[in-house]
Structures are given as structure tokens and as C-alpha cells.
Coordinates of C-alpha atoms and ligand atoms in Angstrom, one line a residue:
M5 CA 4.2 3.5 3.6
S6 CA 4.3 7.2 4.4
A7 CA 2.6 7.6 6.9
Q8 CA 4.0 7.0 10.9
L9 CA 2.1 5.0 12.4
L10 CA 1.0 5.4 15.9
D11 CA 1.3 1.9 17.7
G12 CA -0.9 1.5 20.3
K13 CA 0.9 -1.4 21.8
L14 CA 4.2 0.4 22.5
M15 CA 2.5 3.4 23.7
S16 CA 0.0 1.7 25.9
D17 CA 3.6 -0.4 27.1
A18 CA 4.9 3.0 28.9
L19 CA 1.8 4.2 29.9
R20 CA 0.7 1.1 32.2
A21 CA 4.5 1.2 33.3
E22 CA 3.6 4.6 34.9
I23 CA 0.1 3.6 36.2
A24 CA 1.8 0.5 37.6
Q25 CA 3.7 2.9 39.8
R26 CA 0.6 5.3 40.4
V27 CA -0.6 1.5 41.4
A28 CA 2.2 0.7 44.2
A29 CA 2.4 4.3 45.6
L30 CA -1.3 3.8 46.5
K31 CA -0.8 0.1 48.0
E32 CA 2.0 1.9 50.5
K33 CA -0.9 4.3 51.8
G34 CA -2.8 1.0 52.2
V35 CA -5.3 1.3 49.3
H36 CA -5.7 -1.5 47.4
L37 CA -7.1 -1.0 43.9
G38 CA -10.2 -2.7 42.6
L39 CA -12.0 -2.7 39.6
A40 CA -15.6 -4.7 39.1
V41 CA -16.6 -5.5 35.6
I42 CA -20.5 -6.1 35.6
L43 CA -20.9 -8.9 32.5
V44 CA -24.6 -9.6 31.5
G45 CA -25.0 -12.3 29.2
E46 CA -22.8 -14.2 26.5
D47 CA -21.9 -11.8 23.8
P48 CA -18.8 -13.0 22.6
A49 CA -17.2 -9.8 21.8
S50 CA -17.8 -8.6 25.2
Q51 CA -16.2 -11.9 26.8
I52 CA -13.1 -10.9 24.7
Y53 CA -13.3 -7.1 26.1
V54 CA -13.4 -8.3 29.9
R55 CA -10.9 -10.9 29.5
N56 CA -8.5 -7.9 28.4
K57 CA -9.7 -5.7 31.2
G58 CA -8.9 -8.0 33.2
I59 CA -5.3 -8.9 31.7
G60 CA -4.4 -5.2 31.8
C61 CA -5.3 -4.9 35.5
E62 CA -3.5 -7.6 36.3
Q63 CA -0.4 -6.1 34.6
V64 CA -0.5 -2.6 36.6
G65 CA -1.8 -4.8 39.8
I66 CA -5.3 -3.9 40.1
H67 CA -7.4 -6.0 41.5
S68 CA -10.4 -6.9 39.1
V69 CA -13.9 -8.4 39.8
T70 CA -15.8 -9.8 37.1
I71 CA -19.4 -10.1 38.2
R72 CA -20.9 -12.4 35.3
M73 CA -24.9 -12.3 35.1
P74 CA -27.3 -14.1 33.4
E75 CA -29.3 -13.0 30.3
N76 CA -32.0 -12.8 31.6
T77 CA -30.8 -10.5 34.2
T78 CA -33.6 -7.9 35.4
Q79 CA -32.9 -4.3 35.3
Q80 CA -33.9 -4.3 39.1
E81 CA -31.1 -6.9 39.6
L82 CA -28.8 -5.2 37.5
E83 CA -28.9 -2.3 39.2
A84 CA -29.3 -3.9 42.7
Q85 CA -25.9 -5.5 42.0
I86 CA -24.5 -1.8 41.1
R87 CA -25.8 -0.9 44.3
A88 CA -23.6 -3.4 46.1
L89 CA -20.8 -2.2 44.3
N90 CA -21.5 1.7 44.9
A91 CA -21.2 0.8 48.9
D92 CA -18.2 -1.9 48.4
D93 CA -15.1 0.4 50.1
S94 CA -12.6 -2.3 47.9
I95 CA -14.1 -1.5 44.6
H96 CA -12.8 2.4 43.0
G97 CA -14.0 1.5 39.7
I98 CA -17.3 0.6 38.4
L99 CA -17.7 -0.9 34.5
V100 CA -20.8 -2.0 33.2
Q101 CA -19.8 -3.5 29.8
L102 CA -22.0 -3.0 26.8
P103 CA -24.0 -3.3 25.2
L104 CA -26.5 -4.7 27.5
P105 CA -29.2 -7.5 26.5
K106 CA -32.0 -5.7 25.0
H107 CA -34.5 -5.7 27.6
L108 CA -32.0 -4.3 29.9
D109 CA -32.5 0.0 30.1
E110 CA -28.7 0.8 29.3
A111 CA -28.7 5.0 30.5
A112 CA -30.7 4.0 33.7
A113 CA -28.0 1.6 34.6
L114 CA -25.4 3.7 33.7
A115 CA -27.1 6.1 36.1
V116 CA -26.7 4.3 39.1
I117 CA -23.0 3.7 39.4
V118 CA -21.7 7.0 41.9
P119 CA -20.0 9.4 39.0
E120 CA -16.7 8.9 41.0
K121 CA -16.7 5.3 40.2
D122 CA -17.5 5.7 36.7
V123 CA -14.7 4.9 35.0
D124 CA -16.1 4.9 31.6
G125 CA -17.2 8.4 31.8
F126 CA -20.5 7.0 30.7
H127 CA -22.5 8.7 33.3
I128 CA -24.6 11.6 32.9
Q129 CA -23.2 14.4 35.3
N130 CA -19.4 12.6 33.8
A131 CA -20.4 14.0 30.1
G132 CA -21.9 16.8 31.1
K133 CA -18.6 17.7 32.8
L134 CA -17.1 17.4 29.4
M135 CA -19.2 19.4 27.6
N136 CA -18.6 22.3 30.2
G137 CA -14.8 22.2 30.1
L138 CA -15.1 20.6 34.0
T139 CA -12.8 18.1 35.3
G140 CA -14.8 14.6 35.7
V141 CA -13.6 11.0 34.1
V142 CA -13.5 11.1 30.2
A143 CA -14.6 8.2 28.5
C144 CA -11.8 5.5 27.8
T145 CA -11.8 5.4 24.1
P146 CA -11.5 9.1 23.4
K147 CA -9.7 9.8 26.1
G148 CA -7.4 7.3 24.3
A149 CA -7.4 8.3 21.0
L150 CA -6.6 11.9 22.5
E151 CA -3.5 10.6 23.9
M152 CA -2.3 9.0 20.3
I153 CA -2.9 12.2 18.4
R154 CA -1.1 14.4 21.2
R155 CA 1.9 12.0 21.0
T156 CA 2.6 13.0 17.3
G157 CA 3.8 16.1 18.4
V158 CA 1.8 17.9 16.3
N159 CA -0.1 21.6 17.8
L160 CA -3.6 20.9 17.2
S161 CA -4.5 24.4 18.2
G162 CA -6.6 25.9 14.8
K163 CA -6.0 22.4 13.1
E164 CA -9.6 21.0 11.6
A165 CA -10.8 18.0 13.3
V166 CA -13.6 15.7 11.9
V167 CA -15.2 13.1 13.8
V168 CA -17.0 10.7 11.8
G169 CA -19.4 8.9 13.9
R170 CA -21.7 10.5 16.9
S171 CA -22.3 8.0 19.5
N172 CA -22.3 9.1 23.2
I173 CA -19.1 7.0 24.3
V174 CA -16.8 8.2 20.9
G175 CA -17.8 10.5 18.8
K176 CA -19.3 13.5 20.6
P177 CA -16.9 13.2 23.3
M178 CA -14.0 12.9 20.6
A179 CA -14.9 16.4 19.5
M180 CA -15.3 18.0 22.9
L181 CA -12.1 16.7 23.5
L182 CA -10.9 18.4 20.3
L183 CA -12.4 21.0 20.8
Q184 CA -10.6 21.8 24.4
Q185 CA -7.4 21.2 22.2
N186 CA -8.5 24.3 19.8
C187 CA -9.4 22.6 16.7
T188 CA -12.2 23.5 14.5
V189 CA -14.1 20.3 14.9
T190 CA -16.9 18.8 12.7
M191 CA -19.0 16.1 13.2
C192 CA -20.0 13.8 10.5
H193 CA -22.5 11.1 10.6
S194 CA -25.2 8.9 8.2
R195 CA -27.0 11.9 7.4
T196 CA -24.0 14.0 6.4
A197 CA -23.9 15.4 2.8
D198 CA -20.6 14.6 0.7
L199 CA -18.7 13.1 3.7
A200 CA -15.8 13.2 1.4
A201 CA -15.6 16.9 1.1
H202 CA -15.7 17.4 4.9
T203 CA -13.3 14.3 5.6
R204 CA -10.7 15.6 3.0
R205 CA -10.2 19.2 4.9
A206 CA -9.5 17.1 8.0
D207 CA -6.2 17.5 9.4
V208 CA -7.0 15.1 12.2
L209 CA -9.8 12.6 10.9
V210 CA -11.2 9.9 13.5
A211 CA -13.3 7.3 12.1
A212 CA -15.8 6.0 14.9
V213 CA -18.4 4.2 12.5
G214 CA -18.3 0.4 12.3
K215 CA -18.1 -0.1 8.9
A216 CA -15.1 -1.8 7.5
H217 CA -13.0 0.1 4.9
F218 CA -15.3 2.8 5.4
I219 CA -12.4 5.4 4.9
T220 CA -10.8 5.1 2.1
A221 CA -7.3 7.2 0.4
D222 CA -9.1 9.6 -1.8
M223 CA -11.0 10.7 1.6
V224 CA -7.9 11.5 3.3
K225 CA -6.0 15.0 3.3
P226 CA -2.2 14.3 2.6
G227 CA -0.4 14.5 6.0
A228 CA -3.5 14.0 8.1
I229 CA -3.4 12.3 11.3
V230 CA -6.0 8.9 11.4
I231 CA -7.0 7.6 14.1
D232 CA -9.3 4.5 13.8
V233 CA -11.4 3.7 16.4
G234 CA -13.6 1.0 14.4
I235 CA -13.2 -2.9 15.3
N236 CA -15.1 -4.4 12.7
R237 CA -14.8 -8.5 12.5
L238 CA -14.7 -9.7 8.4
E239 CA -16.3 -13.0 7.3
N240 CA -13.0 -14.9 7.8
G241 CA -12.4 -13.9 11.2
K242 CA -9.9 -11.2 11.0
V243 CA -10.5 -7.8 12.7
V244 CA -10.1 -4.8 10.8
G245 CA -10.9 -0.7 11.1
D246 CA -13.1 1.8 9.7
V247 CA -10.3 3.1 7.6
D248 CA -8.7 1.1 4.9
F249 CA -5.5 1.3 6.3
E250 CA -3.2 -0.5 3.6
N251 CA -4.4 2.4 0.9
V252 CA -4.3 5.1 3.5
K253 CA -1.2 4.7 4.9
E254 CA 0.5 6.1 1.7
V255 CA -1.5 9.2 2.0
A256 CA -1.9 10.0 5.8
G257 CA 1.2 11.7 7.7
F258 CA 0.0 9.6 11.0
I259 CA -1.8 6.5 11.1
T260 CA -3.4 3.8 13.9
P261 CA -3.4 0.4 13.4
V262 CA -6.4 -2.1 14.4
P263 CA -5.7 -4.3 16.2
G264 CA -3.3 -2.4 18.5
G265 CA -4.0 1.2 17.9
V266 CA -7.2 2.3 19.8
G267 CA -8.4 -0.6 21.1
R268 CA -5.4 -0.9 23.1
M269 CA -5.2 2.4 24.5
T270 CA -9.0 2.3 25.3
I271 CA -7.9 -0.4 28.2
T272 CA -4.5 1.7 29.1
M273 CA -7.2 4.7 30.0
L274 CA -9.6 2.6 31.6
L275 CA -6.5 1.4 33.8
E276 CA -5.8 5.3 34.1
N277 CA -9.2 6.3 35.3
T278 CA -9.1 4.0 37.8
V279 CA -6.2 5.0 39.4
E280 CA -7.7 8.6 39.1
A281 CA -10.3 7.7 41.2
A282 CA -8.8 6.1 44.0
E283 CA -6.2 9.3 44.2
K284 CA -9.2 11.8 43.9
L285 CA -10.7 9.6 46.8
L286 CA -7.3 10.0 48.9
G287 CA -7.5 14.0 48.4
Ligands
NDP28 P1 -22.3 3.5 17.2 O1 -23.0 2.2 15.9 O2 -23.0 4.4 18.5 O3 -22.2 4.5 16.1 C1 -21.7 4.7 14.6 C2 -21.3 6.1 14.3 O4 -21.3 6.6 12.7 C3 -23.2 6.5 14.2 O5 -23.1 8.2 14.6 C4 -23.6 6.6 12.7 O6 -24.5 7.9 12.5 C5 -21.8 6.6 12.0 N1 -22.5 6.6 10.8 C6 -22.8 5.1 10.4 N2 -23.3 4.5 8.8 C7 -22.2 5.9 8.5 C8 -22.1 6.7 7.0 N3 -22.9 6.0 5.9 N4 -21.7 7.6 7.2 C9 -21.3 8.4 8.3 N5 -21.3 8.0 9.2 C10 -22.1 7.2 9.7 O7 -20.6 3.0 17.2 P2 -19.6 3.5 18.1 O8 -19.6 5.2 18.4 O9 -20.2 2.7 19.3 O10 -18.6 3.1 17.6 C11 -18.0 2.5 16.1 C12 -16.9 1.6 15.8 O11 -15.7 2.0 17.0 C13 -17.3 0.5 16.5 O12 -17.0 -0.2 15.1 C14 -17.0 -0.1 17.8 O13 -16.6 -1.6 17.3 C15 -15.8 0.8 17.7 N6 -15.3 1.1 18.9 C16 -14.0 0.7 19.5 C17 -13.6 0.9 21.1 C18 -12.4 0.8 21.1 O14 -11.8 0.7 21.8 N7 -11.4 0.9 20.2 C19 -14.7 1.5 21.9 C20 -16.1 1.4 21.1 C21 -16.4 1.5 20.1 P3 -25.9 8.1 13.0 O15 -25.7 8.8 14.3 O16 -26.4 9.0 11.8 O17 -26.5 7.2 12.7

């Protein structure tokens, strides 16, 4: 393997130790941090994510509450639950686990969360702040991915960054964050013509597509920083990313594994955003 591994577990362990200290400092000031996760329905992947978030909270001393709502929850019931959490002083962060069942309006539900408690950074006000270079809550996955990129120590200014995927929760905020680092950013998507011509130019390549082994070694510039956001479950149950890790690691300079990469950092950033929400509240 020529690429250096960007180990999300190692990085997270160090970051979570710092977060735990901040949580303890808040406790000394009488603030007991609370994170509420709303889980609607029985989606198996969501159940796993929510469990892992609970474990993360426990590690750093944040009190986590999971509110389980049935699959047939109405929009009104969901929004009433969010409003109750908005008004609950013991809750500093609110997260609505996505995807919601098809009959529910995700954007409308997310808009009900008060932006100060929107620890996922999905509220349109926080997304808008990122777009305008203002300080808001930054979405956990791109925030974690950027932290991994920064820890390579590579000076990002003037580098070519290519983000494959343009979702509101990963691709678009990722591109904004890289732009803030003075990268020259290209966003690719399913209609991009000659995708490989773009990815081969990338000093920083972020894959957020949702297709197993989609980024192959011939699509990667030698020495590039390759960040794999994808989480794909194969028929044999194995979880893999969007990047053909075994072959790409022979070409890249740095690479994130799946599992143990961006996913781990995403939860760590959720914990950090919750601490930041409480610290801001305290002024
Ligand atoms: P979406 O399905 O919302 O977006 C996928 C993006 O990939 C779209 O913009 C789509 O383009 C693009 N795409 C699809 N096919 C191609 C193609 N052939 N060529 C180029 N681009 C293509 O997914 P998310 O952004 O929500 O998630 C992406 C992946 O990241 C998933 O595997 C998800 O599970 C994972 N994920 C991981 C997280 C973590 O913590 N590690 C957190 C969140 C997501 P178009 O817009 O044109 O349709």
C-alpha cells in the first residue's frame, strides 16, 4: 500500500477525548448536555446509526434521548415532537434521523428545528450561512471529511478538489468547505460528461455517490487525497465505500477506509456540534 491511511477511528478517539473535556467543563457550570434523536419507522440502517450515535454520546458524557415514532406518524405529530424539543431546555441538539418514511416531508420537518439546536446543520439557515461564509452549524459528514483532509497536513490553497455527488447533506456543503479552503472546486454528478477526466485532475477527491467500488484506480491522480463518504452494503453483508479501496490505495497519497473512516468522524462531529450549540447558548 502506498497511500497513507486516514484512520477515522484514531482521529475520532483523539477528538472525542477533547470533546469529553468540554462536556465536563460545561457540567461544572451546571449545563448537562442533552442530544435528542427522533427516529421514525423501522429502517434497519437508521437503527444502527442511531445506536452508534448513542454510544458516541455515552463516551463523551452527553445525555442522549432517542424518541422512537411509528412508521405511520403524521407530519403534524412529527413537527409537534420537534417543537416540544425546541422548547426543552435540557436538550441542546435535535437530530431527525433521515431518511423519513416517504409520506413525510423532510424539508418541512427540518425547517421546524430551531437553527441553534440543528446539530446536523441541515436547517436552511445553517446551509445558507455556509454558502455565505458565515459561522453556523456545519453538516457533520462534510465537516468530518474536511477535518480528515486537514490532518494530512497538505496545504489546500490552490489545489484542485473534485466532489462526486451533489446532495444537500454531503456533496454541496463539502464543495463549499473546500472552496473556503481556497481549493478550485469541481462538482460532479450523474449527468457529468467524462467523469474520469475530472477525477483524474483532483488533488482532493471526495466520493459521495452511494455506489460500491465506483471510483477505480484509473480515475485517481497519483498522490491524491481520496475521501470515501459512501456506505454501501454488499449482498454478502459486507459494508464498502464508493472507492475501490484495494486498488486505489496503490495510487492515492492518502485514503480513508470504509468502515472506520468518514462515518466515524461524522458521529464525532455531531458530538462536537452539540457541545458548540451549548457553548454558544452560554455565550
Ligand atoms: P444521494 O443519493 O443524495 O446523492 C448521490 C449523488 O451521487 C447524487 O448527486 C448523484 O447525482 C450522484 N451520482 C449518482 N450516480 C452517479 C454517477 N454515475 N456518476 C456521478 N455521480 C453520480 O446520496 P448522499 O449524498 O446522501 O450519500 C452518498 C453516499 O454517502 C451514500 O452511500 C450514503 O450512504 C453515504 N453517506 C455516508 C455518511 C457517513 O457518515 N459516512 C453520511 C451520509 C451519507 P444526481 O444529483 O445527478 O442524481
